[in-house]
mmCIF file of C-alpha atoms and ligand atoms in Angstrom:
data_model
loop_
_atom_site.group_PDB
_atom_site.id
_atom_site.type_symbol
_atom_site.label_atom_id
_atom_site.label_comp_id
_atom_site.label_asym_id
_atom_site.label_seq_id
_atom_site.Cartn_x
_atom_site.Cartn_y
_atom_site.Cartn_z
ATOM 1 C CA MET A 254 -13.100 -15.364 -17.626
ATOM 2 C CA ARG A 255 -16.324 -13.475 -18.352
ATOM 3 C CA SER A 256 -16.421 -11.234 -21.396
ATOM 4 C CA PHE A 257 -16.222 -7.482 -20.891
ATOM 5 C CA GLU A 258 -15.982 -4.338 -22.930
ATOM 6 C CA TYR A 259 -12.511 -2.781 -23.236
ATOM 7 C CA ALA A 260 -12.093 1.017 -23.315
ATOM 8 C CA ARG A 261 -8.966 3.119 -23.770
ATOM 9 C CA PRO A 262 -9.485 6.774 -22.775
ATOM 10 C CA GLN A 263 -6.929 9.469 -23.618
ATOM 11 C CA THR A 264 -7.793 11.944 -20.839
ATOM 12 C CA GLU A 265 -8.799 11.890 -17.165
ATOM 13 C CA ALA A 266 -12.269 13.238 -18.058
ATOM 14 C CA GLU A 267 -12.818 10.454 -20.597
ATOM 15 C CA ALA A 268 -11.630 7.867 -18.070
ATOM 16 C CA VAL A 269 -14.099 9.102 -15.428
ATOM 17 C CA ALA A 270 -16.964 9.165 -17.965
ATOM 18 C CA LEU A 271 -16.174 5.607 -19.075
ATOM 19 C CA LEU A 272 -15.960 4.381 -15.482
ATOM 20 C CA ASN A 273 -19.413 5.762 -14.783
ATOM 21 C CA ASP A 274 -21.186 3.877 -17.581
ATOM 22 C CA HIS A 275 -22.742 0.446 -17.059
ATOM 23 C CA ASP A 276 -23.990 1.404 -13.559
ATOM 24 C CA SER A 277 -20.297 1.739 -12.633
ATOM 25 C CA GLU A 278 -19.747 -2.006 -13.005
ATOM 26 C CA THR A 279 -16.391 -1.027 -14.404
ATOM 27 C CA THR A 280 -12.799 -1.362 -13.313
ATOM 28 C CA VAL A 281 -9.491 0.398 -13.893
ATOM 29 C CA LEU A 282 -6.660 -1.346 -15.709
ATOM 30 C CA ALA A 283 -3.165 0.133 -15.176
ATOM 31 C CA GLY A 284 -0.086 -2.090 -15.583
ATOM 32 C CA GLY A 285 -2.356 -5.141 -15.358
ATOM 33 C CA THR A 286 0.138 -7.221 -13.380
ATOM 34 C CA ASP A 287 -2.565 -8.126 -10.864
ATOM 35 C CA LEU A 288 -5.846 -7.196 -12.554
ATOM 36 C CA MET A 289 -5.319 -9.697 -15.374
ATOM 37 C CA ASN A 290 -5.084 -12.506 -12.793
ATOM 38 C CA LEU A 291 -8.222 -11.287 -11.026
ATOM 39 C CA LEU A 292 -10.142 -11.206 -14.321
ATOM 40 C CA ARG A 293 -8.851 -14.584 -15.475
ATOM 41 C CA ARG A 294 -9.973 -16.222 -12.243
ATOM 42 C CA ASP A 295 -13.347 -14.419 -12.197
ATOM 43 C CA LEU A 296 -12.509 -12.778 -8.876
ATOM 44 C CA VAL A 297 -13.703 -9.513 -10.375
ATOM 45 C CA GLY A 298 -16.340 -9.393 -13.094
ATOM 46 C CA PRO A 299 -16.703 -5.894 -14.552
ATOM 47 C CA LYS A 300 -18.841 -5.100 -17.580
ATOM 48 C CA ARG A 301 -16.137 -2.729 -18.813
ATOM 49 C CA VAL A 302 -12.395 -2.505 -18.228
ATOM 50 C CA VAL A 303 -11.032 1.028 -18.541
ATOM 51 C CA ASP A 304 -7.382 0.895 -19.589
ATOM 52 C CA ILE A 305 -5.846 4.180 -18.377
ATOM 53 C CA LYS A 306 -2.356 3.684 -19.821
ATOM 54 C CA GLN A 307 -2.870 6.302 -22.586
ATOM 55 C CA VAL A 308 -3.786 9.077 -20.137
ATOM 56 C CA GLU A 309 -0.683 11.231 -20.464
ATOM 57 C CA SER A 310 -1.460 13.538 -17.509
ATOM 58 C CA MET A 311 -1.227 10.555 -15.151
ATOM 59 C CA ARG A 312 2.330 9.690 -16.138
ATOM 60 C CA GLY A 313 5.609 10.921 -14.721
ATOM 61 C CA ILE A 314 6.777 12.709 -11.615
ATOM 62 C CA ARG A 315 6.970 16.495 -11.307
ATOM 63 C CA PRO A 316 7.584 19.193 -8.706
ATOM 64 C CA ILE A 317 4.496 21.005 -7.384
ATOM 65 C CA ASP A 318 3.649 23.402 -4.504
ATOM 66 C CA ASP A 319 5.666 22.245 -1.560
ATOM 67 C CA GLY A 320 6.213 18.772 -2.837
ATOM 68 C CA VAL A 321 6.222 16.241 -5.618
ATOM 69 C CA LEU A 322 3.317 14.985 -7.720
ATOM 70 C CA ILE A 323 3.562 11.370 -8.822
ATOM 71 C CA GLY A 324 1.224 10.196 -11.582
ATOM 72 C CA ALA A 325 -0.765 7.054 -10.759
ATOM 73 C CA LEU A 326 0.819 5.495 -13.858
ATOM 74 C CA ALA A 327 4.391 6.066 -12.659
ATOM 75 C CA THR A 328 6.100 2.703 -12.524
ATOM 76 C CA LEU A 329 8.318 1.463 -9.736
ATOM 77 C CA GLU A 330 11.236 2.037 -12.105
ATOM 78 C CA ASP A 331 10.170 5.696 -12.590
ATOM 79 C CA VAL A 332 10.199 6.176 -8.815
ATOM 80 C CA ALA A 333 13.652 4.636 -8.539
ATOM 81 C CA SER A 334 15.225 6.666 -11.344
ATOM 82 C CA ASN A 335 13.696 10.141 -10.920
ATOM 83 C CA PRO A 336 15.912 12.702 -9.101
ATOM 84 C CA LEU A 337 12.780 14.225 -7.494
ATOM 85 C CA THR A 338 12.234 11.102 -5.406
ATOM 86 C CA ALA A 339 15.879 10.680 -4.416
ATOM 87 C CA ASP A 340 15.299 12.152 -0.945
ATOM 88 C CA TYR A 341 12.420 9.780 -0.126
ATOM 89 C CA ARG A 342 14.550 6.852 0.899
ATOM 90 C CA SER A 343 11.675 4.819 2.332
ATOM 91 C CA LEU A 344 10.111 4.664 -1.153
ATOM 92 C CA LEU A 345 13.386 3.635 -2.770
ATOM 93 C CA ASP A 346 13.730 0.893 -0.145
ATOM 94 C CA VAL A 347 10.385 -0.514 -1.343
ATOM 95 C CA VAL A 348 11.410 -0.479 -5.015
ATOM 96 C CA ASP A 349 14.649 -2.133 -4.027
ATOM 97 C CA GLY A 350 12.771 -4.876 -2.154
ATOM 98 C CA THR A 351 10.508 -5.549 -5.159
ATOM 99 C CA ARG A 352 13.200 -7.519 -6.878
ATOM 100 C CA ALA A 353 11.355 -8.663 -10.035
ATOM 101 C CA ILE A 354 12.336 -6.413 -12.944
ATOM 102 C CA GLN A 355 9.065 -7.201 -14.757
ATOM 103 C CA ILE A 356 7.110 -5.761 -11.839
ATOM 104 C CA GLN A 357 9.454 -2.773 -11.523
ATOM 105 C CA ALA A 358 8.913 -1.986 -15.224
ATOM 106 C CA ASN A 359 5.131 -2.576 -15.399
ATOM 107 C CA GLY A 360 3.624 -2.246 -11.918
ATOM 108 C CA THR A 361 2.291 1.252 -11.256
ATOM 109 C CA ILE A 362 1.941 3.291 -8.083
ATOM 110 C CA GLY A 363 -1.866 3.478 -8.494
ATOM 111 C CA GLY A 364 -2.019 -0.297 -8.968
ATOM 112 C CA ASP A 365 0.074 -0.903 -5.879
ATOM 113 C CA LEU A 366 -2.042 1.405 -3.726
ATOM 114 C CA CYS A 367 -5.275 -0.302 -4.886
ATOM 115 C CA HIS A 368 -3.916 -3.846 -4.961
ATOM 116 C CA LEU A 369 -6.527 -6.262 -3.603
ATOM 117 C CA PRO A 370 -5.443 -8.583 -0.781
ATOM 118 C CA ASN A 371 -3.258 -11.587 -1.471
ATOM 119 C CA CYS A 372 -5.273 -13.635 1.098
ATOM 120 C CA TRP A 373 -5.461 -17.142 -0.321
ATOM 121 C CA TYR A 374 -9.127 -17.545 0.631
ATOM 122 C CA PHE A 375 -9.989 -14.433 -1.374
ATOM 123 C CA ARG A 376 -7.774 -15.535 -4.262
ATOM 124 C CA ASN A 377 -9.546 -18.923 -4.280
ATOM 125 C CA GLY A 378 -13.022 -17.476 -4.623
ATOM 126 C CA TYR A 379 -14.270 -17.155 -1.026
ATOM 127 C CA GLY A 380 -14.790 -13.406 -1.202
ATOM 128 C CA LEU A 381 -12.828 -10.577 0.320
ATOM 129 C CA LEU A 382 -13.565 -11.724 3.882
ATOM 130 C CA GLY A 383 -12.913 -15.425 3.214
ATOM 131 C CA TYR A 384 -16.254 -16.784 4.462
ATOM 132 C CA ASP A 385 -17.928 -20.113 3.652
ATOM 133 C CA ASN A 386 -21.385 -21.054 4.992
ATOM 134 C CA GLY A 387 -21.225 -18.115 7.403
ATOM 135 C CA GLU A 388 -17.900 -19.235 8.858
ATOM 136 C CA SER A 389 -14.587 -17.396 8.641
ATOM 137 C CA LEU A 390 -12.166 -19.699 6.853
ATOM 138 C CA VAL A 391 -9.340 -17.492 8.047
ATOM 139 C CA GLN A 392 -10.256 -17.835 11.704
ATOM 140 C CA ALA A 393 -10.651 -21.616 11.468
ATOM 141 C CA GLY A 394 -8.014 -22.422 8.846
ATOM 142 C CA ASP A 395 -4.473 -21.574 7.823
ATOM 143 C CA ASN A 396 -3.959 -17.949 8.769
ATOM 144 C CA ARG A 397 -0.190 -17.796 8.921
ATOM 145 C CA TYR A 398 0.021 -14.738 6.630
ATOM 146 C CA HIS A 399 -3.010 -12.911 8.012
ATOM 147 C CA ALA A 400 -3.532 -9.921 10.278
ATOM 148 C CA ILE A 401 -2.186 -9.562 13.795
ATOM 149 C CA LEU A 402 -3.603 -6.068 14.330
ATOM 150 C CA GLY A 403 -7.046 -4.648 13.579
ATOM 151 C CA ASN A 404 -8.415 -8.171 13.100
ATOM 152 C CA ALA A 405 -11.313 -8.211 15.586
ATOM 153 C CA GLY A 406 -13.952 -7.853 12.840
ATOM 154 C CA PRO A 407 -14.617 -10.143 9.870
ATOM 155 C CA ALA A 408 -11.682 -8.736 7.821
ATOM 156 C CA LYS A 409 -8.512 -10.628 8.674
ATOM 157 C CA PHE A 410 -6.536 -10.214 5.444
ATOM 158 C CA VAL A 411 -3.548 -7.893 5.323
ATOM 159 C CA SER A 412 -3.349 -4.791 3.180
ATOM 160 C CA ALA A 413 -1.228 -5.690 0.159
ATOM 161 C CA SER A 414 0.189 -2.291 -0.797
ATOM 162 C CA ARG A 415 3.926 -2.044 -0.367
ATOM 163 C CA PHE A 416 4.136 1.695 -0.931
ATOM 164 C CA ALA A 417 1.245 2.797 1.273
ATOM 165 C CA PRO A 418 3.095 2.528 4.621
ATOM 166 C CA ALA A 419 6.009 4.624 3.321
ATOM 167 C CA MET A 420 3.719 7.166 1.673
ATOM 168 C CA ILE A 421 1.548 7.506 4.791
ATOM 169 C CA ALA A 422 4.640 8.002 6.952
ATOM 170 C CA TRP A 423 5.533 10.894 4.617
ATOM 171 C CA GLY A 424 2.040 12.437 4.961
ATOM 172 C CA ALA A 425 1.119 11.762 1.314
ATOM 173 C CA ARG A 426 -2.246 12.628 -0.204
ATOM 174 C CA VAL A 427 -4.011 10.885 -3.077
ATOM 175 C CA ARG A 428 -5.798 12.864 -5.744
ATOM 176 C CA VAL A 429 -9.100 11.080 -6.298
ATOM 177 C CA ILE A 430 -11.150 11.995 -9.384
ATOM 178 C CA GLY A 431 -14.803 11.252 -10.223
ATOM 179 C CA PRO A 432 -17.526 10.137 -10.106
ATOM 180 C CA GLU A 433 -18.857 13.551 -11.235
ATOM 181 C CA PRO A 434 -16.999 14.864 -14.296
ATOM 182 C CA ASP A 435 -15.010 17.628 -12.519
ATOM 183 C CA ALA A 436 -14.827 16.147 -9.034
ATOM 184 C CA GLU A 437 -11.358 16.000 -7.472
ATOM 185 C CA GLU A 438 -10.193 15.634 -3.896
ATOM 186 C CA TYR A 439 -6.747 15.482 -2.271
ATOM 187 C CA LEU A 440 -7.299 12.950 0.483
ATOM 188 C CA PRO A 441 -4.654 12.124 3.138
ATOM 189 C CA LEU A 442 -3.577 8.586 2.243
ATOM 190 C CA GLU A 443 -4.000 7.491 5.864
ATOM 191 C CA TYR A 444 -7.781 7.919 5.403
ATOM 192 C CA PHE A 445 -7.891 6.145 2.033
ATOM 193 C CA TYR A 446 -8.037 2.584 3.379
ATOM 194 C CA ILE A 447 -10.956 0.937 5.150
ATOM 195 C CA THR A 448 -11.457 -2.275 7.070
ATOM 196 C CA PRO A 449 -14.572 -3.725 5.444
ATOM 197 C CA ARG A 450 -17.337 -5.434 7.392
ATOM 198 C CA LEU A 451 -18.916 -6.679 4.156
ATOM 199 C CA SER A 452 -17.158 -8.139 1.088
ATOM 200 C CA SER A 453 -18.903 -5.586 -1.125
ATOM 201 C CA GLN A 454 -17.235 -2.677 0.687
ATOM 202 C CA GLY A 455 -13.790 -3.129 -0.860
ATOM 203 C CA VAL A 456 -10.551 -2.048 0.771
ATOM 204 C CA THR A 457 -10.505 1.685 0.018
ATOM 205 C CA VAL A 458 -12.876 4.632 0.222
ATOM 206 C CA LEU A 459 -13.072 4.781 -3.595
ATOM 207 C CA LYS A 460 -16.691 4.836 -4.718
ATOM 208 C CA PRO A 461 -17.820 3.340 -8.028
ATOM 209 C CA GLY A 462 -16.699 5.661 -10.811
ATOM 210 C CA GLN A 463 -13.726 7.069 -8.883
ATOM 211 C CA MET A 464 -10.025 6.482 -9.397
ATOM 212 C CA ILE A 465 -6.639 7.725 -8.233
ATOM 213 C CA SER A 466 -4.993 10.091 -10.702
ATOM 214 C CA HIS A 467 -1.956 11.248 -8.676
ATOM 215 C CA LEU A 468 -0.190 11.058 -5.411
ATOM 216 C CA TRP A 469 1.204 14.165 -3.682
ATOM 217 C CA LEU A 470 4.200 13.954 -1.387
ATOM 218 C CA PRO A 471 5.247 16.902 0.804
ATOM 219 C CA SER A 472 8.797 18.224 0.364
ATOM 220 C CA ALA A 473 11.276 15.948 2.044
ATOM 221 C CA GLY A 474 12.962 18.888 3.800
ATOM 222 C CA ARG A 475 15.281 17.618 6.511
ATOM 223 C CA LYS A 476 13.216 14.523 7.227
ATOM 224 C CA ARG A 477 14.866 11.141 7.065
ATOM 225 C CA SER A 478 13.054 7.944 6.263
ATOM 226 C CA ALA A 479 13.425 4.216 5.754
ATOM 227 C CA THR A 480 11.414 1.086 5.112
ATOM 228 C CA TYR A 481 12.321 -2.314 6.458
ATOM 229 C CA GLU A 482 10.503 -5.261 4.879
ATOM 230 C CA VAL A 483 10.780 -8.806 6.215
ATOM 231 C CA LEU A 484 10.906 -10.935 3.067
ATOM 232 C CA GLN A 485 11.241 -14.687 2.884
ATOM 233 C CA MET A 486 12.757 -14.733 -0.597
ATOM 234 C CA GLU A 487 15.138 -12.663 -2.660
ATOM 235 C CA GLY A 488 12.875 -12.751 -5.747
ATOM 236 C CA LEU A 489 9.160 -12.145 -6.292
ATOM 237 C CA ASP A 490 7.721 -12.087 -2.793
ATOM 238 C CA TRP A 491 5.412 -10.192 -0.480
ATOM 239 C CA PRO A 492 6.661 -9.029 2.922
ATOM 240 C CA LEU A 493 5.555 -10.953 5.998
ATOM 241 C CA ALA A 494 5.699 -7.646 7.832
ATOM 242 C CA SER A 495 7.145 -4.222 7.125
ATOM 243 C CA ALA A 496 7.632 -0.863 8.758
ATOM 244 C CA SER A 497 8.152 2.562 7.242
ATOM 245 C CA VAL A 498 9.257 5.514 9.284
ATOM 246 C CA SER A 499 9.972 9.149 8.698
ATOM 247 C CA VAL A 500 11.721 11.159 11.357
ATOM 248 C CA GLU A 501 12.825 14.735 11.845
ATOM 249 C CA MET A 502 15.925 15.008 14.005
ATOM 250 C CA ASP A 503 17.207 17.827 16.150
ATOM 251 C CA GLY A 504 20.835 16.758 16.399
ATOM 252 C CA ASP A 505 20.613 13.277 17.872
ATOM 253 C CA ILE A 506 17.106 13.751 19.258
ATOM 254 C CA VAL A 507 13.886 12.891 17.433
ATOM 255 C CA ARG A 508 11.759 16.011 17.007
ATOM 256 C CA ASP A 509 8.913 14.412 15.055
ATOM 257 C CA ALA A 510 8.189 10.868 13.892
ATOM 258 C CA SER A 511 5.713 8.843 11.930
ATOM 259 C CA ILE A 512 5.682 5.041 12.071
ATOM 260 C CA VAL A 513 3.502 2.884 9.800
ATOM 261 C CA LEU A 514 3.434 -0.900 9.709
ATOM 262 C CA GLY A 515 2.554 -2.876 6.590
ATOM 263 C CA HIS A 516 1.187 -6.393 5.969
ATOM 264 C CA VAL A 517 0.041 -6.802 9.573
ATOM 265 C CA ALA A 518 -3.527 -5.456 9.416
ATOM 266 C CA PRO A 519 -6.343 -4.999 6.890
ATOM 267 C CA THR A 520 -5.094 -1.423 6.397
ATOM 268 C CA PRO A 521 -1.631 0.119 6.663
ATOM 269 C CA TRP A 522 -1.196 0.468 10.433
ATOM 270 C CA LEU A 523 -0.250 3.924 11.697
ATOM 271 C CA SER A 524 1.176 3.608 15.208
ATOM 272 C CA ARG A 525 0.725 7.004 16.849
ATOM 273 C CA GLU A 526 1.665 5.626 20.259
ATOM 274 C CA ALA A 527 5.005 4.339 19.005
ATOM 275 C CA ALA A 528 5.717 7.631 17.222
ATOM 276 C CA LYS A 529 4.936 9.575 20.410
ATOM 277 C CA GLN A 530 7.358 7.356 22.299
ATOM 278 C CA ALA A 531 10.113 8.214 19.809
ATOM 279 C CA VAL A 532 9.825 11.996 20.168
ATOM 280 C CA GLY A 533 12.394 13.607 22.460
ATOM 281 C CA ARG A 534 14.721 10.593 22.483
ATOM 282 C CA PRO A 535 17.873 9.606 20.618
ATOM 283 C CA LEU A 536 17.587 6.605 18.295
ATOM 284 C CA ASN A 537 19.733 3.690 19.352
ATOM 285 C CA GLU A 538 19.339 -0.078 19.827
ATOM 286 C CA ARG A 539 17.571 0.350 23.143
ATOM 287 C CA SER A 540 15.137 3.130 22.262
ATOM 288 C CA ALA A 541 14.330 1.589 18.859
ATOM 289 C CA SER A 542 13.589 -1.755 20.570
ATOM 290 C CA GLU A 543 11.248 -0.103 23.049
ATOM 291 C CA ILE A 544 9.456 1.760 20.276
ATOM 292 C CA GLY A 545 9.112 -1.534 18.368
ATOM 293 C CA ASP A 546 7.594 -3.163 21.473
ATOM 294 C CA LEU A 547 5.025 -0.406 21.744
ATOM 295 C CA ALA A 548 4.103 -0.632 18.056
ATOM 296 C CA VAL A 549 2.910 -4.237 18.509
ATOM 297 C CA ALA A 550 1.662 -3.972 22.104
ATOM 298 C CA THR A 551 -1.989 -4.322 21.035
ATOM 299 C CA ALA A 552 -1.412 -7.210 18.606
ATOM 300 C CA THR A 553 -3.960 -10.056 18.715
ATOM 301 C CA PRO A 554 -2.420 -12.826 16.601
ATOM 302 C CA LEU A 555 -4.546 -15.610 15.123
ATOM 303 C CA SER A 556 -3.915 -19.334 15.655
ATOM 304 C CA ASN A 557 -0.944 -19.621 13.247
ATOM 305 C CA ASN A 558 0.668 -16.199 13.076
ATOM 306 C CA ALA A 559 2.063 -15.201 16.464
ATOM 307 C CA TYR A 560 5.505 -15.229 14.808
ATOM 308 C CA LYS A 561 4.500 -12.092 12.895
ATOM 309 C CA VAL A 562 4.421 -10.058 16.125
ATOM 310 C CA GLN A 563 8.162 -10.474 16.523
ATOM 311 C CA LEU A 564 8.748 -9.735 12.827
ATOM 312 C CA ALA A 565 6.726 -6.528 13.007
ATOM 313 C CA ARG A 566 8.474 -5.440 16.195
ATOM 314 C CA THR A 567 11.855 -6.019 14.568
ATOM 315 C CA ALA A 568 10.806 -4.261 11.361
ATOM 316 C CA VAL A 569 9.968 -1.102 13.351
ATOM 317 C CA LYS A 570 13.232 -1.235 15.242
ATOM 318 C CA ARG A 571 15.304 -1.755 12.094
ATOM 319 C CA ALA A 572 13.448 0.875 10.068
ATOM 320 C CA LEU A 573 14.154 3.452 12.799
ATOM 321 C CA LEU A 574 17.842 2.560 12.970
ATOM 322 C CA LYS A 575 18.105 2.492 9.184
ATOM 323 C CA ALA A 576 16.574 5.978 8.901
ATOM 324 C CA VAL A 577 19.437 7.388 11.000
ATOM 325 C CA ASP A 578 22.102 5.160 9.405
ATOM 326 C CA LYS A 579 22.626 3.109 12.542
ATOM 327 C CA LEU A 580 21.519 -0.265 11.231
ATOM 328 C CA GLU A 581 24.601 -2.396 11.528
ATOM 329 C CA GLY A 582 25.389 -4.763 8.686
ATOM 330 C CA GLY A 583 22.921 -2.939 6.456
ATOM 331 C CA LEU A 584 20.148 -5.368 7.364
HETATM 332 C C1 LIG B 724 2.394 -13.115 -10.578
HETATM 333 C C2 LIG B 724 2.594 -11.775 -9.908
HETATM 334 C C3 LIG B 724 3.300 -11.729 -8.764
HETATM 335 C C4 LIG B 724 3.513 -10.519 -8.143
HETATM 336 N N1 LIG B 724 4.240 -10.568 -7.047
HETATM 337 C C5 LIG B 724 4.536 -9.440 -6.437
HETATM 338 C C6 LIG B 724 5.352 -9.495 -5.307
HETATM 339 O O1 LIG B 724 5.802 -10.549 -4.890
HETATM 340 N N2 LIG B 724 5.625 -8.363 -4.668
HETATM 341 C C7 LIG B 724 5.114 -7.178 -5.114
HETATM 342 O O2 LIG B 724 5.349 -6.167 -4.486
HETATM 343 N N3 LIG B 724 4.373 -7.094 -6.205
HETATM 344 C C8 LIG B 724 4.067 -8.198 -6.869
HETATM 345 N N4 LIG B 724 3.284 -8.143 -7.964
HETATM 346 C C9 LIG B 724 2.958 -6.806 -8.476
HETATM 347 C C10 LIG B 724 1.685 -6.206 -8.061
HETATM 348 O O3 LIG B 724 0.756 -6.605 -8.982
HETATM 349 C C11 LIG B 724 1.861 -4.698 -7.837
HETATM 350 O O4 LIG B 724 0.962 -4.346 -6.821
HETATM 351 C C12 LIG B 724 1.688 -3.716 -8.992
HETATM 352 O O5 LIG B 724 2.238 -2.474 -8.604
HETATM 353 C C13 LIG B 724 0.277 -3.453 -9.441
HETATM 354 O O6 LIG B 724 0.323 -2.431 -10.436
HETATM 355 P P1 LIG B 724 -0.426 -2.556 -11.813
HETATM 356 O O7 LIG B 724 -0.304 -1.221 -12.458
HETATM 357 O O8 LIG B 724 0.061 -3.725 -12.588
HETATM 358 O O9 LIG B 724 -1.928 -2.766 -11.313
HETATM 359 P P2 LIG B 724 -3.156 -3.473 -12.031
HETATM 360 O O10 LIG B 724 -2.961 -4.932 -12.033
HETATM 361 O O11 LIG B 724 -3.464 -2.797 -13.326
HETATM 362 O O12 LIG B 724 -4.280 -3.072 -10.982
HETATM 363 C C14 LIG B 724 -4.253 -3.550 -9.659
HETATM 364 C C15 LIG B 724 -5.553 -3.099 -8.952
HETATM 365 O O13 LIG B 724 -5.533 -1.687 -8.773
HETATM 366 C C16 LIG B 724 -6.642 -1.064 -9.440
HETATM 367 N N5 LIG B 724 -6.101 0.175 -9.991
HETATM 368 C C17 LIG B 724 -4.992 0.306 -10.750
HETATM 369 N N6 LIG B 724 -4.731 1.613 -10.960
HETATM 370 C C18 LIG B 724 -5.704 2.305 -10.334
HETATM 371 C C19 LIG B 724 -5.978 3.707 -10.195
HETATM 372 N N7 LIG B 724 -5.203 4.648 -10.755
HETATM 373 N N8 LIG B 724 -7.078 4.083 -9.491
HETATM 374 C C20 LIG B 724 -7.877 3.144 -8.915
HETATM 375 N N9 LIG B 724 -7.670 1.815 -9.013
HETATM 376 C C21 LIG B 724 -6.591 1.407 -9.710
HETATM 377 C C22 LIG B 724 -7.099 -2.084 -10.471
HETATM 378 O O14 LIG B 724 -8.464 -1.928 -10.791
HETATM 379 C C23 LIG B 724 -6.800 -3.394 -9.764
HETATM 380 O O15 LIG B 724 -7.820 -3.722 -8.850
HETATM 381 C C24 LIG B 724 3.008 -9.311 -8.645
HETATM 382 C C25 LIG B 724 2.265 -9.367 -9.813
HETATM 383 C C26 LIG B 724 2.075 -10.581 -10.433
HETATM 384 C C27 LIG B 724 1.294 -10.643 -11.710
#
């Protein structure tokens, strides 16, 4: 691990100022459940680590104009226990799937949304795109956990965030602050992620000196939602594929829908085509299957991961049925 300066701001303004020092060769520390590993293995090498845990305004969950404002420091446990998030079932499904109580107590929403890929080539020092001597190790090597959608370019990792698909399906916005002292923007979360063409580009639109301070969710209203994650293990594990949906029903008929797949592409994968197919129909085994088929119709699996197409298809189907309480056996 390289040495770095450690800073502990008390306010958002101090945090932004500290992030902008050292030519912005700085990084945010929240719960630290992933960043500490990245630092230890020299996968990131900032000159200064800005520990935001003392910034009170970024804690907690509160009601705000037409919705709920979640601080970037809210933990998974906070999301699970706060009455304001009780109507956002797709988020609670994610907390439920993250079985490790250490992660539930320490992992934060901001940290989850900005989590760098779990791609083993990246984690073993081959850069975000997993290249060696100009060759994609992912393309040529073991790519069983890699992308099946949006993988035509050099980025073939999958987006690691577990909450992003559910939040995007709800139409969430992130409040981004910095790099100028008073700069703030509420950006739709669906535009927050990028598919990099260069390792230096990162996985989000955040520029040096910027950070997430909050996440805004619109009022749940009459919308129903669910997340279905395909997990190999009961304990600490990342989904092989997931789907989050939110639907507005008119009786038995879908009036509006949003369908977002996770862990199948370098970004959370919003399937507008599948959502369009859902509108005007009832949700049952047959329609949910057809919508699942459409969600993966453009998949281009790599040499070892064709199995993920079926998992993603099934995740969409089951998330839709779960949202309207028609998933038999609770699975
Ligand atoms: C060994 C281990 C195994 C894990 N396994 C799983 C697992 O199986 N499943 C699972 O779901 N989770 C797992 N996690 C948890 C995972 O780390 C979560 O994503 C967690 O929510 C990250 O939150 P954090 O606050 O600890 O983030 P940190 O580790 O503090 O930060 C993560 C990244 O986000 C950036 N960041 C943090 N906050 C902000 C912000 N406000 N603005 C901008 N950037 C920010 C950091 O700079 C860093 O790059 C595991 C963690 C560990 C250590």
